[in-house]
Coordinates of C-alpha atoms in Angstrom, one line a residue:
X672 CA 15.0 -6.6 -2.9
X673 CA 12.2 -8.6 -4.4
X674 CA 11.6 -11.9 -4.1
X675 CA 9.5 -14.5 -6.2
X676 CA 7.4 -17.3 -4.9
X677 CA 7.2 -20.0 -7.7
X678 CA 4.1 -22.1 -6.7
X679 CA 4.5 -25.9 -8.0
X680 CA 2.8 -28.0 -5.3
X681 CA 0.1 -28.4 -7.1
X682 CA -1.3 -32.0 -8.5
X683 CA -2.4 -30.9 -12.1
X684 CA -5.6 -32.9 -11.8
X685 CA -6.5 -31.6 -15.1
X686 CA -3.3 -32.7 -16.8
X687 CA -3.2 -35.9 -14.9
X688 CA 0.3 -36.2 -14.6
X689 CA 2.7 -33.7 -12.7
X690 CA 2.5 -31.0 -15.5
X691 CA 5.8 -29.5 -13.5
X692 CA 7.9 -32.5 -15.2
X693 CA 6.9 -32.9 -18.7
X694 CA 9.0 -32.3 -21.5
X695 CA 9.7 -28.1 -22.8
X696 CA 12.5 -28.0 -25.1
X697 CA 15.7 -29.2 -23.5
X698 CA 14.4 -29.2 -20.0
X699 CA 11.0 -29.5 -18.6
X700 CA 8.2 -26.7 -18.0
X701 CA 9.3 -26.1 -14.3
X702 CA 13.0 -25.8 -15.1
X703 CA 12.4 -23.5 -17.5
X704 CA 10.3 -21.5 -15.3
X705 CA 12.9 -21.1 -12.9
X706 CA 15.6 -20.3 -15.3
X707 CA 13.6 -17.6 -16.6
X708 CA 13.4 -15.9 -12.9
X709 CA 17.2 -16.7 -12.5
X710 CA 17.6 -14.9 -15.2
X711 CA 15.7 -11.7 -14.2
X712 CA 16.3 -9.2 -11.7
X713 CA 14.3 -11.0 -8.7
X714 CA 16.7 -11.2 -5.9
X715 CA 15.9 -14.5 -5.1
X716 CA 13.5 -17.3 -5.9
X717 CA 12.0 -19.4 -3.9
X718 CA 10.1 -22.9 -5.2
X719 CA 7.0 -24.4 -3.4
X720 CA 6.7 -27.9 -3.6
X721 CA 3.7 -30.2 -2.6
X722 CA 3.1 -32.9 -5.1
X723 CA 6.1 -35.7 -6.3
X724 CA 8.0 -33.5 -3.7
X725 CA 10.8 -35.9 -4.2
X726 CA 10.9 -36.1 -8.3
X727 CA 10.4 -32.7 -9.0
X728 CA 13.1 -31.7 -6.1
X729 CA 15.9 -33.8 -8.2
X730 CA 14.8 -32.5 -11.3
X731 CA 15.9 -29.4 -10.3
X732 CA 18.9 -30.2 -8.4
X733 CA 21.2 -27.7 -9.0
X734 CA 19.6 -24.6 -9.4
X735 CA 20.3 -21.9 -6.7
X736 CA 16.7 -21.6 -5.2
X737 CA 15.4 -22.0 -2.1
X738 CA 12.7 -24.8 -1.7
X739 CA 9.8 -24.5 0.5
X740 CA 7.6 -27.7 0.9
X741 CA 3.7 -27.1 1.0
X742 CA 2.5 -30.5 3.3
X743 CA -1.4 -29.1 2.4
X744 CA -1.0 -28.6 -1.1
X745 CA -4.2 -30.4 -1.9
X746 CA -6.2 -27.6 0.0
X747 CA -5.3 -25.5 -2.5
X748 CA -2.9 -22.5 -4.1
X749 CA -3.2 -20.2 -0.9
X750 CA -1.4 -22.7 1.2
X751 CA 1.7 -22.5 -1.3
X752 CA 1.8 -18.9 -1.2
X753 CA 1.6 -19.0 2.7
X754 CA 5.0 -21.7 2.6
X755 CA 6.7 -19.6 0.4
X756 CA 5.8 -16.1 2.0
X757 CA 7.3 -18.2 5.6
X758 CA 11.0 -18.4 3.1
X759 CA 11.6 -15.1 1.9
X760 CA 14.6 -12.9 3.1
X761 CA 14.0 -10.4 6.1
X762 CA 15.2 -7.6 4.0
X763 CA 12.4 -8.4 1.1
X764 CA 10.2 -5.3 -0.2
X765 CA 7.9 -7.2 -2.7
X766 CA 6.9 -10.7 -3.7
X767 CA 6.7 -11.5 -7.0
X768 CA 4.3 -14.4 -7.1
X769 CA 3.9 -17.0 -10.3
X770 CA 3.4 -20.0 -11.5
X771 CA 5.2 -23.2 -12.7
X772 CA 3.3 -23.7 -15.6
X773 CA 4.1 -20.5 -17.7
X774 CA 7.2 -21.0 -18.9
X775 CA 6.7 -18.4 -21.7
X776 CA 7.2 -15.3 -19.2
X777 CA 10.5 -14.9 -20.1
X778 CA 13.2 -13.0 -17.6
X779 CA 12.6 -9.1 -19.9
X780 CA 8.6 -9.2 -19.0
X781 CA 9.8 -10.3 -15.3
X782 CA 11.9 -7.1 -15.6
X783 CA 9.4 -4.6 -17.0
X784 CA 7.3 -5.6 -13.9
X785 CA 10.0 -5.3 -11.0
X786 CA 11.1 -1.7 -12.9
X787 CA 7.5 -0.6 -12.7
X788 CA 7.7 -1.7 -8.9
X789 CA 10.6 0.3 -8.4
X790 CA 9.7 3.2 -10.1
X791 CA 6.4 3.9 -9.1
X792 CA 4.4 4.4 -5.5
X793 CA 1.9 1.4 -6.2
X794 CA 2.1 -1.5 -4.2
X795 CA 0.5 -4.5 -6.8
X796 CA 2.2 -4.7 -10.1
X797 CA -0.4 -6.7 -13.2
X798 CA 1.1 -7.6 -16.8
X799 CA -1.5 -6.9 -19.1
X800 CA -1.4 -8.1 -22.5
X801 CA -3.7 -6.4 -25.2
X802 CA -6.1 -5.3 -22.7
X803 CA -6.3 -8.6 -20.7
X804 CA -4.5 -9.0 -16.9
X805 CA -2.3 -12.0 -16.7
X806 CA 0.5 -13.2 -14.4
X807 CA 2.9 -12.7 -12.9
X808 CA 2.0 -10.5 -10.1
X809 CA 3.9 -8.5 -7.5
X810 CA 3.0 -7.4 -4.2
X811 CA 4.4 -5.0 -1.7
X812 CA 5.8 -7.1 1.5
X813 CA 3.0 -4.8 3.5
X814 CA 0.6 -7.3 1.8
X815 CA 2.2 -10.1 3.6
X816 CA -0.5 -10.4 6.4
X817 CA -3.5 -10.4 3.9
X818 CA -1.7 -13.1 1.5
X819 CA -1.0 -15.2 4.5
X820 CA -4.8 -15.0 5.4
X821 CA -5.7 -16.3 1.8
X822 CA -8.0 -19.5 1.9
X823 CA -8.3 -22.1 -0.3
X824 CA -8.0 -22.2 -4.1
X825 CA -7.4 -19.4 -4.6
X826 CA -4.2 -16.2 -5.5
X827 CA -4.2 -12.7 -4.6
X828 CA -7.5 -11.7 -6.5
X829 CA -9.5 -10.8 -3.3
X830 CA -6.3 -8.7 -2.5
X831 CA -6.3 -7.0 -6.1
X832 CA -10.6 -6.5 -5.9
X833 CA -10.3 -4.7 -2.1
X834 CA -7.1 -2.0 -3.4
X835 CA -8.1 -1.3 -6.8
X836 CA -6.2 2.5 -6.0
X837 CA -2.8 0.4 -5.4
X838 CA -2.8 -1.4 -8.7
X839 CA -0.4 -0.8 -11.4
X840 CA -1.2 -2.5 -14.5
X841 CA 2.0 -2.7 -16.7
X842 CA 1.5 -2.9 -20.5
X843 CA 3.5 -6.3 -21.9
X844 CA 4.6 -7.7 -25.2
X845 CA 4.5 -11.4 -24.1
X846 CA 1.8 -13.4 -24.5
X847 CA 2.9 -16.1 -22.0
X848 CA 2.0 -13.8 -19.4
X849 CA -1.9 -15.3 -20.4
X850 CA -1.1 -18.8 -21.3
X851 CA -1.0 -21.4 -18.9
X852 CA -0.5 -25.0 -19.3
X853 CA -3.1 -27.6 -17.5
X854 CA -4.3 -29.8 -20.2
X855 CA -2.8 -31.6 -22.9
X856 CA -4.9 -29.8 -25.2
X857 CA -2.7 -26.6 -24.6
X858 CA 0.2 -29.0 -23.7
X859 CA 0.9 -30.3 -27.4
X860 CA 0.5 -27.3 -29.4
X861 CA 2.5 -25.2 -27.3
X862 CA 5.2 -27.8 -27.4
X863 CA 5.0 -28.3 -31.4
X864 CA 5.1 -24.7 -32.3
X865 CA 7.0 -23.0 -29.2
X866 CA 8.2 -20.1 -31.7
X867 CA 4.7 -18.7 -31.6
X868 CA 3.9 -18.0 -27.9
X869 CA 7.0 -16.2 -27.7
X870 CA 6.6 -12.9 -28.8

């Protein structure tokens, strides 16, 4: 069983407005996001929210996730991963941790990673695309107690940097697993020419 933390608390300062919301094809970026982990083989997902609580919450109405609500979102992504750590089921063996705004990881690179997981002794599972490390990332549930120790701003990169020996970097065919969306500068093209980013 693996679960995956979705972190969206956040207040996309860069952005400035609730990048989470805006528009991404049919849908928005955050619904798309979660589709694409409903869609995988992730046993369940769970959605941290901080910022807008309430609008983002009915935007996704409807989708068969649990929601965990991050009160100190503004000190930070660590406190998100902490709230959704505090959901996940008893029974969980991994956390698959990502992030709202890549909606171009679709559900087959979510796959490859979990597979890898399963298959192999390692206990942190990286996408890499053409040489570069992207997101998202799982860890083994005995990383709980260090991710719930994370301060601040920032994911599990300490983790990653103190067990290089543990780290499984899985070779990916999906750009999306680099692109992230915080400003409108990678907003608009993304949006105007979607076909690209999704190889």
């Amino acid at each position: 069983m693996i679960s995956a933390i979705l972190l969206a608390a956040g207040e996309s300062n860069r952005m400035g407005q609730p990048k989470q919301l805006m528009p991404f094809g049919q849908s928005t970026i955050l619904e798309r996001t979660i589709d694409n982990l409903l869609n995988s083989a992730v046993s369940e997902t769970i959605v941290v929210l901080g910022y807008r609580e309430e609008d983002v919450r009915k935007t996704i109405a409807g989708k068969p996730v649990k929601i965990a609500i991050n009160p100190d979102y503004q000190q930070g992504m660590s406190t998100s991963i902490i709230a959704g750590l505090k959901q996940v089921d008893k029974r969980t063996q991994a956390v698959l941790i990502a992030l709202s705004d890549q909606p171009f990881v679709d559900s087959q690179t979510i796959n490859s990673l979990v597979e890898a997981f399963i298959a192999n002794n390692r206990g942190i599972i990286i996408p890499v695309y053409q040489g570069r490390r992207g997101n998202p990332v799982i860890f083994a549930i005995r990383y709980k107690g260090e991710l719930l120790n994370l301060k601040g701003d920032v994911g599990g990169r300490e983790i990653i940097k103190r067990h290089p020996d543990d780290v499984l970097e899985v070779a990916v065919n999906c750009e999306g697993v680099l692109l992230d969306i915080d400003t409108m500068e990678n907003y608009t093209p993304i949006t105007l020419n979607p076909e690209k980013y999704k190889r």
